[in-house]
PDB file of C-alpha atoms in Angstrom:
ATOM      1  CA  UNK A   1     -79.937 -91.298-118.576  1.00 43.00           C
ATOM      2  CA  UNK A   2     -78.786 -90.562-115.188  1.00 47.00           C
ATOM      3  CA  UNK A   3     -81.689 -90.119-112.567  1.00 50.00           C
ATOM      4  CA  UNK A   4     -80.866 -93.133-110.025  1.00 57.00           C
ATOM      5  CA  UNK A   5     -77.206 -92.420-110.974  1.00 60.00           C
ATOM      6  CA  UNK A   6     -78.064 -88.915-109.801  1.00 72.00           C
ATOM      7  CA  UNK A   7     -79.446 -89.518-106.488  1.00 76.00           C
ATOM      8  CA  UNK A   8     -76.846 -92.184-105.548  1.00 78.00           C
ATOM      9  CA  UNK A   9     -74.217 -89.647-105.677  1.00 80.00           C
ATOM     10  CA  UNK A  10     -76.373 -87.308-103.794  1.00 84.00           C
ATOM     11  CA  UNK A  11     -76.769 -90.054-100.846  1.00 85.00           C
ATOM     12  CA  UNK A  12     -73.107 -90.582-100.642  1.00 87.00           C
ATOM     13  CA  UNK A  13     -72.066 -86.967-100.822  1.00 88.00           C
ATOM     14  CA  UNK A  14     -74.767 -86.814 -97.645  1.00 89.00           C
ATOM     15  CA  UNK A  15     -73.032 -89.898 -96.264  1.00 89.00           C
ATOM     16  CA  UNK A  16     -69.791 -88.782 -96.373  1.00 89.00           C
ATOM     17  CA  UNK A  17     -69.858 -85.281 -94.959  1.00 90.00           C
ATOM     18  CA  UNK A  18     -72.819 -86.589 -92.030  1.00 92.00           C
ATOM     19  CA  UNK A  19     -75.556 -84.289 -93.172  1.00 91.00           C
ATOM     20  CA  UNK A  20     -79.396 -85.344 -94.083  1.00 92.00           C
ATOM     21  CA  UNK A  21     -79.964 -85.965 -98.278  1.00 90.00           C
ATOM     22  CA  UNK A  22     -82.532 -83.607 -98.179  1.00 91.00           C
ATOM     23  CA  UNK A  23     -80.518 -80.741 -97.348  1.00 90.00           C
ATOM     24  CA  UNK A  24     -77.674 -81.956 -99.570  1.00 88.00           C
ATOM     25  CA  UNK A  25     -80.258 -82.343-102.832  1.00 88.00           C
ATOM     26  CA  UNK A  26     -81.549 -78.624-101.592  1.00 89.00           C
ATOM     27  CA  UNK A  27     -77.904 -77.705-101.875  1.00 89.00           C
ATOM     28  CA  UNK A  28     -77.324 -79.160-105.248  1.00 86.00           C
ATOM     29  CA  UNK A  29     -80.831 -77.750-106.915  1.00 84.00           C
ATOM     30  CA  UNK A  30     -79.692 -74.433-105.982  1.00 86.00           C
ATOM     31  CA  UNK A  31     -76.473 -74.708-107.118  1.00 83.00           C
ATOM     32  CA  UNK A  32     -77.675 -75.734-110.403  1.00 82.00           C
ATOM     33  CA  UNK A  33     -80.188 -73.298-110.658  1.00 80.00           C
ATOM     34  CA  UNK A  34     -77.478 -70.918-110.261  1.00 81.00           C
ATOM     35  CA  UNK A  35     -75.936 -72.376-113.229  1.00 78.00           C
ATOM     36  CA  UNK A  36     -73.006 -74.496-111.586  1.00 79.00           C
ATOM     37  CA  UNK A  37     -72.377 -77.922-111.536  1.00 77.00           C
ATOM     38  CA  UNK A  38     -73.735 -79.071-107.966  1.00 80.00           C
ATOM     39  CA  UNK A  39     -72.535 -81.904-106.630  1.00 80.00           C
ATOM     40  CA  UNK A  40     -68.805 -81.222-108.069  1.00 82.00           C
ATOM     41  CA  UNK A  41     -69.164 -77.659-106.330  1.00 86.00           C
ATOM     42  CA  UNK A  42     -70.411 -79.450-102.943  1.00 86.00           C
ATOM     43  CA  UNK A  43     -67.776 -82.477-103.238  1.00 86.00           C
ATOM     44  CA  UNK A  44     -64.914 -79.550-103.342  1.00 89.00           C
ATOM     45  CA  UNK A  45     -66.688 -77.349-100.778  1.00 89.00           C
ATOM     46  CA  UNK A  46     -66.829 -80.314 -98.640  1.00 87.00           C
ATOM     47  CA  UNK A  47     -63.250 -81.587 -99.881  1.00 88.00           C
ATOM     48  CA  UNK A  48     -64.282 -84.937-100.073  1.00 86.00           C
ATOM     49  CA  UNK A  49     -63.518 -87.780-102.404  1.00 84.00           C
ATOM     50  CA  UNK A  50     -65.616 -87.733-105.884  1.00 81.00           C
ATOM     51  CA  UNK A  51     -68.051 -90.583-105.842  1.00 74.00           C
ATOM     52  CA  UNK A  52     -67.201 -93.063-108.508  1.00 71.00           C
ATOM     53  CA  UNK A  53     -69.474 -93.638-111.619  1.00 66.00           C
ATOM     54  CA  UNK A  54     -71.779 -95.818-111.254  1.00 67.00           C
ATOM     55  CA  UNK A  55     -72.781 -97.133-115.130  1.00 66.00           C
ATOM     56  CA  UNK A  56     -74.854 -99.928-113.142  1.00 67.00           C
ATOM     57  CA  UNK A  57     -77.029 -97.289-111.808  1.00 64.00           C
ATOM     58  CA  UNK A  58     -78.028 -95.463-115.548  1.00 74.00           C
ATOM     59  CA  UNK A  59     -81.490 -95.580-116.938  1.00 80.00           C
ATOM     60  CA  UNK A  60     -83.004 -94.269-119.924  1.00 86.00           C
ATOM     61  CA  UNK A  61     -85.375 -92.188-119.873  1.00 85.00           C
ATOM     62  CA  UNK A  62     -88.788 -93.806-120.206  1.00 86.00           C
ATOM     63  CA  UNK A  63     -89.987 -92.583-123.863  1.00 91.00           C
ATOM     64  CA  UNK A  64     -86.390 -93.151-124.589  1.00 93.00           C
ATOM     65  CA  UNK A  65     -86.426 -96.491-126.632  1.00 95.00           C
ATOM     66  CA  UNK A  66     -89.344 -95.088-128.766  1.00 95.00           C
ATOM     67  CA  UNK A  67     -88.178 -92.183-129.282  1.00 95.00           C
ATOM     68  CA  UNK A  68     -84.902 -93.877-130.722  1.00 96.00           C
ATOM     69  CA  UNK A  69     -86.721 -96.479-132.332  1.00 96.00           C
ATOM     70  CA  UNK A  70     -88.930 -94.150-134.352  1.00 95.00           C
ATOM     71  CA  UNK A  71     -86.135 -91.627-135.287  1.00 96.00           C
ATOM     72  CA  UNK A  72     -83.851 -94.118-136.608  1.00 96.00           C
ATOM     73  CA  UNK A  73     -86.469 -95.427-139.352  1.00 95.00           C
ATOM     74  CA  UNK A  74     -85.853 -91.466-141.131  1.00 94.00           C
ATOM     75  CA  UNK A  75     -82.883 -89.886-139.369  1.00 96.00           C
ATOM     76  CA  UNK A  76     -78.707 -91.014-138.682  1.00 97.00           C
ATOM     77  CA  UNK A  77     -78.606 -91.270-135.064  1.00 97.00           C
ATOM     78  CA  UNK A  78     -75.477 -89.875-133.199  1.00 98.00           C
ATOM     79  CA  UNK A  79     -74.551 -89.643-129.647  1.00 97.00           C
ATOM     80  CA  UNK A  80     -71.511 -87.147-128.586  1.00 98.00           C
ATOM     81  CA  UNK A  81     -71.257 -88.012-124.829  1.00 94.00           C
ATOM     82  CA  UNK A  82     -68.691 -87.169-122.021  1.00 91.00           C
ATOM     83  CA  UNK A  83     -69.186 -90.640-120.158  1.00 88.00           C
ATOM     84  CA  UNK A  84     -66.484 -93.334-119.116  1.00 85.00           C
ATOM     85  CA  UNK A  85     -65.463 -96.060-121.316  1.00 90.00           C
ATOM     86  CA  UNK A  86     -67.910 -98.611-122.887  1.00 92.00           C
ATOM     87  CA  UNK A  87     -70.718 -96.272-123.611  1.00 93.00           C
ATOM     88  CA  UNK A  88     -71.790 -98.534-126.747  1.00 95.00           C
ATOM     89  CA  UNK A  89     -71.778-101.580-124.874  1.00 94.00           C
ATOM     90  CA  UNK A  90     -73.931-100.091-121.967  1.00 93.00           C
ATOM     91  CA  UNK A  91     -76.303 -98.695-125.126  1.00 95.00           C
ATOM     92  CA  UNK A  92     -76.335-102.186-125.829  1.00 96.00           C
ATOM     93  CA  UNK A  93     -77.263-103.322-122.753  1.00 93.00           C
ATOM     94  CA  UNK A  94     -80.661-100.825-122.536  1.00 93.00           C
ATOM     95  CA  UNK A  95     -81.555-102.191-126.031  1.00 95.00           C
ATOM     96  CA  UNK A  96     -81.015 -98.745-128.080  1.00 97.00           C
ATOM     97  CA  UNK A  97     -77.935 -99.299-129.825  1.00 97.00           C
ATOM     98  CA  UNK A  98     -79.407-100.655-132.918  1.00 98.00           C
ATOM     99  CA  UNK A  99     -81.184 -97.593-133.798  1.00 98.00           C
ATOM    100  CA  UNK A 100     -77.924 -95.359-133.199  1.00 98.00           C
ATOM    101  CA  UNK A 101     -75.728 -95.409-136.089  1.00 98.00           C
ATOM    102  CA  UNK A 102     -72.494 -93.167-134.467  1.00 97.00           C
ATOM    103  CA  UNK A 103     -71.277 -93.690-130.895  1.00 98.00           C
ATOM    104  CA  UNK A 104     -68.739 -90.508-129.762  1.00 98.00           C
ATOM    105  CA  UNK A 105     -67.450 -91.189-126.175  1.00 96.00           C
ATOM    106  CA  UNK A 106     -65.260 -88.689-124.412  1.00 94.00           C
ATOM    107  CA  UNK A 107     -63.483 -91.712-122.877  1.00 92.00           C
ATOM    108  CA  UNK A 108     -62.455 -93.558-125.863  1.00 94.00           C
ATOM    109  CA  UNK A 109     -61.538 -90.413-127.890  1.00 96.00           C
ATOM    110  CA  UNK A 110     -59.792 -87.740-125.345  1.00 95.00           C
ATOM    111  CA  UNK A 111     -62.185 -85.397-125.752  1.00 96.00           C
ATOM    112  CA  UNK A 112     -65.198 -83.845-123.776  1.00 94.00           C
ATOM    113  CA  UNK A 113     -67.890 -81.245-124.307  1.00 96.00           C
ATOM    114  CA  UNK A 114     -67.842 -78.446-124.827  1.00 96.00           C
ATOM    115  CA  UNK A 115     -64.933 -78.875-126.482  1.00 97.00           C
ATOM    116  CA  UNK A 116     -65.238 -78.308-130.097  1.00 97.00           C
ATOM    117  CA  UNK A 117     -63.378 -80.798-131.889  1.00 98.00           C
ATOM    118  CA  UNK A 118     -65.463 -83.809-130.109  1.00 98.00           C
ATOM    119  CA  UNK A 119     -68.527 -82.135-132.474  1.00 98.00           C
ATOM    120  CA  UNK A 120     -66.099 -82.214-135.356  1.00 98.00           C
ATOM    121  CA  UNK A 121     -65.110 -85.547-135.388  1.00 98.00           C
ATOM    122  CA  UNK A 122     -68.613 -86.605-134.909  1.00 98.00           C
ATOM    123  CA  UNK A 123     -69.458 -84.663-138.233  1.00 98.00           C
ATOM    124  CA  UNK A 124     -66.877 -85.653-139.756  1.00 98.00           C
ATOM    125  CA  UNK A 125     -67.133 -89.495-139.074  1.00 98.00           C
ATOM    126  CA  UNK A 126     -70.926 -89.309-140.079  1.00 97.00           C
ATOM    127  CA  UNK A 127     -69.716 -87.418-143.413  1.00 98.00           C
ATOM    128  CA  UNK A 128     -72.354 -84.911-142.246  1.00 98.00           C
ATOM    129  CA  UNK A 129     -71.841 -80.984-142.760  1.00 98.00           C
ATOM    130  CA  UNK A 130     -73.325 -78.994-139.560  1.00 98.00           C
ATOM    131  CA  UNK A 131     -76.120 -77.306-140.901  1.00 98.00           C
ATOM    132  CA  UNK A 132     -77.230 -80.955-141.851  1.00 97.00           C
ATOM    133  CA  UNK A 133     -76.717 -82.125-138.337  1.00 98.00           C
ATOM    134  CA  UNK A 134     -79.344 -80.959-134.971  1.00 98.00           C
ATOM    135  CA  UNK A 135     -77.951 -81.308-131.405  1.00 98.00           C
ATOM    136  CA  UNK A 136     -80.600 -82.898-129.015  1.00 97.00           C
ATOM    137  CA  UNK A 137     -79.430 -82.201-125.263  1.00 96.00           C
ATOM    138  CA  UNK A 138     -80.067 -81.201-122.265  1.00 93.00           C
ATOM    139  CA  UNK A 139     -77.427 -79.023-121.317  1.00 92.00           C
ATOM    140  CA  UNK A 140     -77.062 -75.798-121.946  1.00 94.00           C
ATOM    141  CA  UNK A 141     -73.416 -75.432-122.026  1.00 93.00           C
ATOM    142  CA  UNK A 142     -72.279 -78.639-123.288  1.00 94.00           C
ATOM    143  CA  UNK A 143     -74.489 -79.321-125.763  1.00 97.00           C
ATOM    144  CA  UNK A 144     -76.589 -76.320-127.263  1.00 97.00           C
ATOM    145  CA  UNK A 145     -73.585 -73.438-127.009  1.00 97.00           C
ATOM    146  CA  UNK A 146     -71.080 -75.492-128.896  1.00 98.00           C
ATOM    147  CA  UNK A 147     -73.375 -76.940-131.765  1.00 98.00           C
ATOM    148  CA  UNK A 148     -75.358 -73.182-132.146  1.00 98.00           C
ATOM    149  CA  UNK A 149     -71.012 -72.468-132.869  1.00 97.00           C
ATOM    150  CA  UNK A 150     -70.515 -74.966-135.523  1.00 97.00           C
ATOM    151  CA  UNK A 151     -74.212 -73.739-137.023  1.00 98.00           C
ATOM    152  CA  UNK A 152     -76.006 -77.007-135.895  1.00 98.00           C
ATOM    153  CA  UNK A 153     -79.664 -76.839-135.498  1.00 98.00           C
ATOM    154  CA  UNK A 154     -80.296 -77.048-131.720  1.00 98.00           C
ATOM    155  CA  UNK A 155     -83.008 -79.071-129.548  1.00 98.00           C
ATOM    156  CA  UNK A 156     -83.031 -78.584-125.910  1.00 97.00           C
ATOM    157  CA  UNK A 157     -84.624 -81.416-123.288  1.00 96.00           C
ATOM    158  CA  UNK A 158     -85.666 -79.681-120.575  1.00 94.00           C
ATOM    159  CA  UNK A 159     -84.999 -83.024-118.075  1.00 88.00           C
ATOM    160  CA  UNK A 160     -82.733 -83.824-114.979  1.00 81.00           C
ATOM    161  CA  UNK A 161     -81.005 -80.992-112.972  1.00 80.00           C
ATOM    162  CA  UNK A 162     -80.167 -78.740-116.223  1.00 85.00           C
ATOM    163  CA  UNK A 163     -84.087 -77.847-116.404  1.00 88.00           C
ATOM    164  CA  UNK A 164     -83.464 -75.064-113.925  1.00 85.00           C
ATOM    165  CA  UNK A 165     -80.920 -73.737-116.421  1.00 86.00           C
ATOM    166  CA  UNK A 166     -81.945 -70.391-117.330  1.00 85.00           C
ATOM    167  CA  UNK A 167     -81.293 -68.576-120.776  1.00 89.00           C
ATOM    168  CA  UNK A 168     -79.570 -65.038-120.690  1.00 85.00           C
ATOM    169  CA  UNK A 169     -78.040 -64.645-124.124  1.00 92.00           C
ATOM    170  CA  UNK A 170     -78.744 -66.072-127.497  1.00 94.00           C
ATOM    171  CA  UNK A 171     -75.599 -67.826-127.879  1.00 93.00           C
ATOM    172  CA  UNK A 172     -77.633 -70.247-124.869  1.00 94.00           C
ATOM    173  CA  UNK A 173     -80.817 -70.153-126.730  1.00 97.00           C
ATOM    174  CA  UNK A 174     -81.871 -73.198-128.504  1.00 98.00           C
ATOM    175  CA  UNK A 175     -83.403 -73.093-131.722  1.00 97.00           C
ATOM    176  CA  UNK A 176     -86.362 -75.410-129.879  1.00 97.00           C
ATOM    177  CA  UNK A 177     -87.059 -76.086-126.485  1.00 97.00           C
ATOM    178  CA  UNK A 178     -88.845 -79.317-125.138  1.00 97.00           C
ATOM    179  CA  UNK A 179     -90.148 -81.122-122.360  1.00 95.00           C
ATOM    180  CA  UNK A 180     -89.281 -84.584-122.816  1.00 93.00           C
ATOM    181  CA  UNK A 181     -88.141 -86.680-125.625  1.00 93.00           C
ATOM    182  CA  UNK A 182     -91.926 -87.268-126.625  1.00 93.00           C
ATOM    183  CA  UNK A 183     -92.225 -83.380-127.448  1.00 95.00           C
ATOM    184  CA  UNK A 184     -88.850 -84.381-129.506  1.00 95.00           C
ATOM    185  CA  UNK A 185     -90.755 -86.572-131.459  1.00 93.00           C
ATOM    186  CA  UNK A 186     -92.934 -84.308-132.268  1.00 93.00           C
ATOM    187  CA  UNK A 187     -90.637 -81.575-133.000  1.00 93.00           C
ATOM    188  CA  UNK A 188     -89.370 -84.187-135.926  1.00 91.00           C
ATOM    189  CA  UNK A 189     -92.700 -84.767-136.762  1.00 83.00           C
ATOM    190  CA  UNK A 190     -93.858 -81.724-137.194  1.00 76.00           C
ATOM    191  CA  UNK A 191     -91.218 -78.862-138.135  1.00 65.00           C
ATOM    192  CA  UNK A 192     -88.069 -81.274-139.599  1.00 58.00           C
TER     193      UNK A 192
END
């Protein structure tokens, strides 16, 4: 949910250290493919102010709303997110928040991923023990190392920047790997 978000940042990072976006978003891939966080790496190479959020700018992901939609009629929905306050109200906004039964923000509860404890009080508040539970995500770090801890069945989305992220152990191995949250869909479909 953060592509135009993405590039936004990208522009103003370019902007505000006077160098083209295309070598800045060359910058960032490779930094990511290298496993780092890119722009925060760049915006401290380049000292520079952090761009603000900019919730305005999210979008779903296209298959997003059916995915949800068609989950929700056979599975409890969660979302564990590190995002800035109002998450439920922007879910709201995108029309998705009626097929998502638990909303976890890192703003409204202190914690972020990786951070174990935000996975615990999202199991606990959905009176759901972990091996019960599966962790969609697309990062590698935040989402698929700390559930594969808590012994949460793991799906990763191989979308946005942490698609270059490349798996050297087992503790960053997902249990399933997919393209987009159509293959998810089918995951559920076929093997849940």
């Amino acid at each position: 949910m953060k592509k135009n978000l993405f590039f936004h940042r990208l522009h103003e990072i370019a902007e505000a250290v006077n160098e083209p976006f295309e070598i800045i978003q060359d910058k960032v891939l490779q930094l990511y493919k290298e496993k780092k966080k890119g722009e925060r790496v760049l915006i401290k190479e380049y000292g520079i102010e952090r761009p603000r959020w900019r919730s305005e700018d999210e979008e779903l992901f296209p298959e997003s709303y059916e995915c949800l939609e068609r989950l929700s009629k056979k599975y409890k929905i969660g979302v564990i997110a590190n995002q800035n306050p109002g998450t439920a109200s922007r879910l709201e906004k995108h029309g998705v928040l009626r097929f998502i039964d638990l909303v976890i923000a890192s703003a409204e509860e202190g914690l972020e991923k990786p951070d174990r404890r935000i996975f615990e009080l999202a199991l606990s508040r959905a009176h759901c023990k972990p091996e019960n539970a599966v962790m969609i995500g697309d990062r590698v770090d935040n989402d698929i190392i700390p559930a594969k801890k808590l012994g949460m069945k793991t799906v990763r989305v191989k979308q946005g920047m942490w698609k270059y992220w490349e798996v050297l152990s087992e503790s960053e191995q997902a249990d399933y790997e997919v393209d987009d949250l159509s293959a998810v869909l089918e995951l559920f479909e076929e093997e849940m």
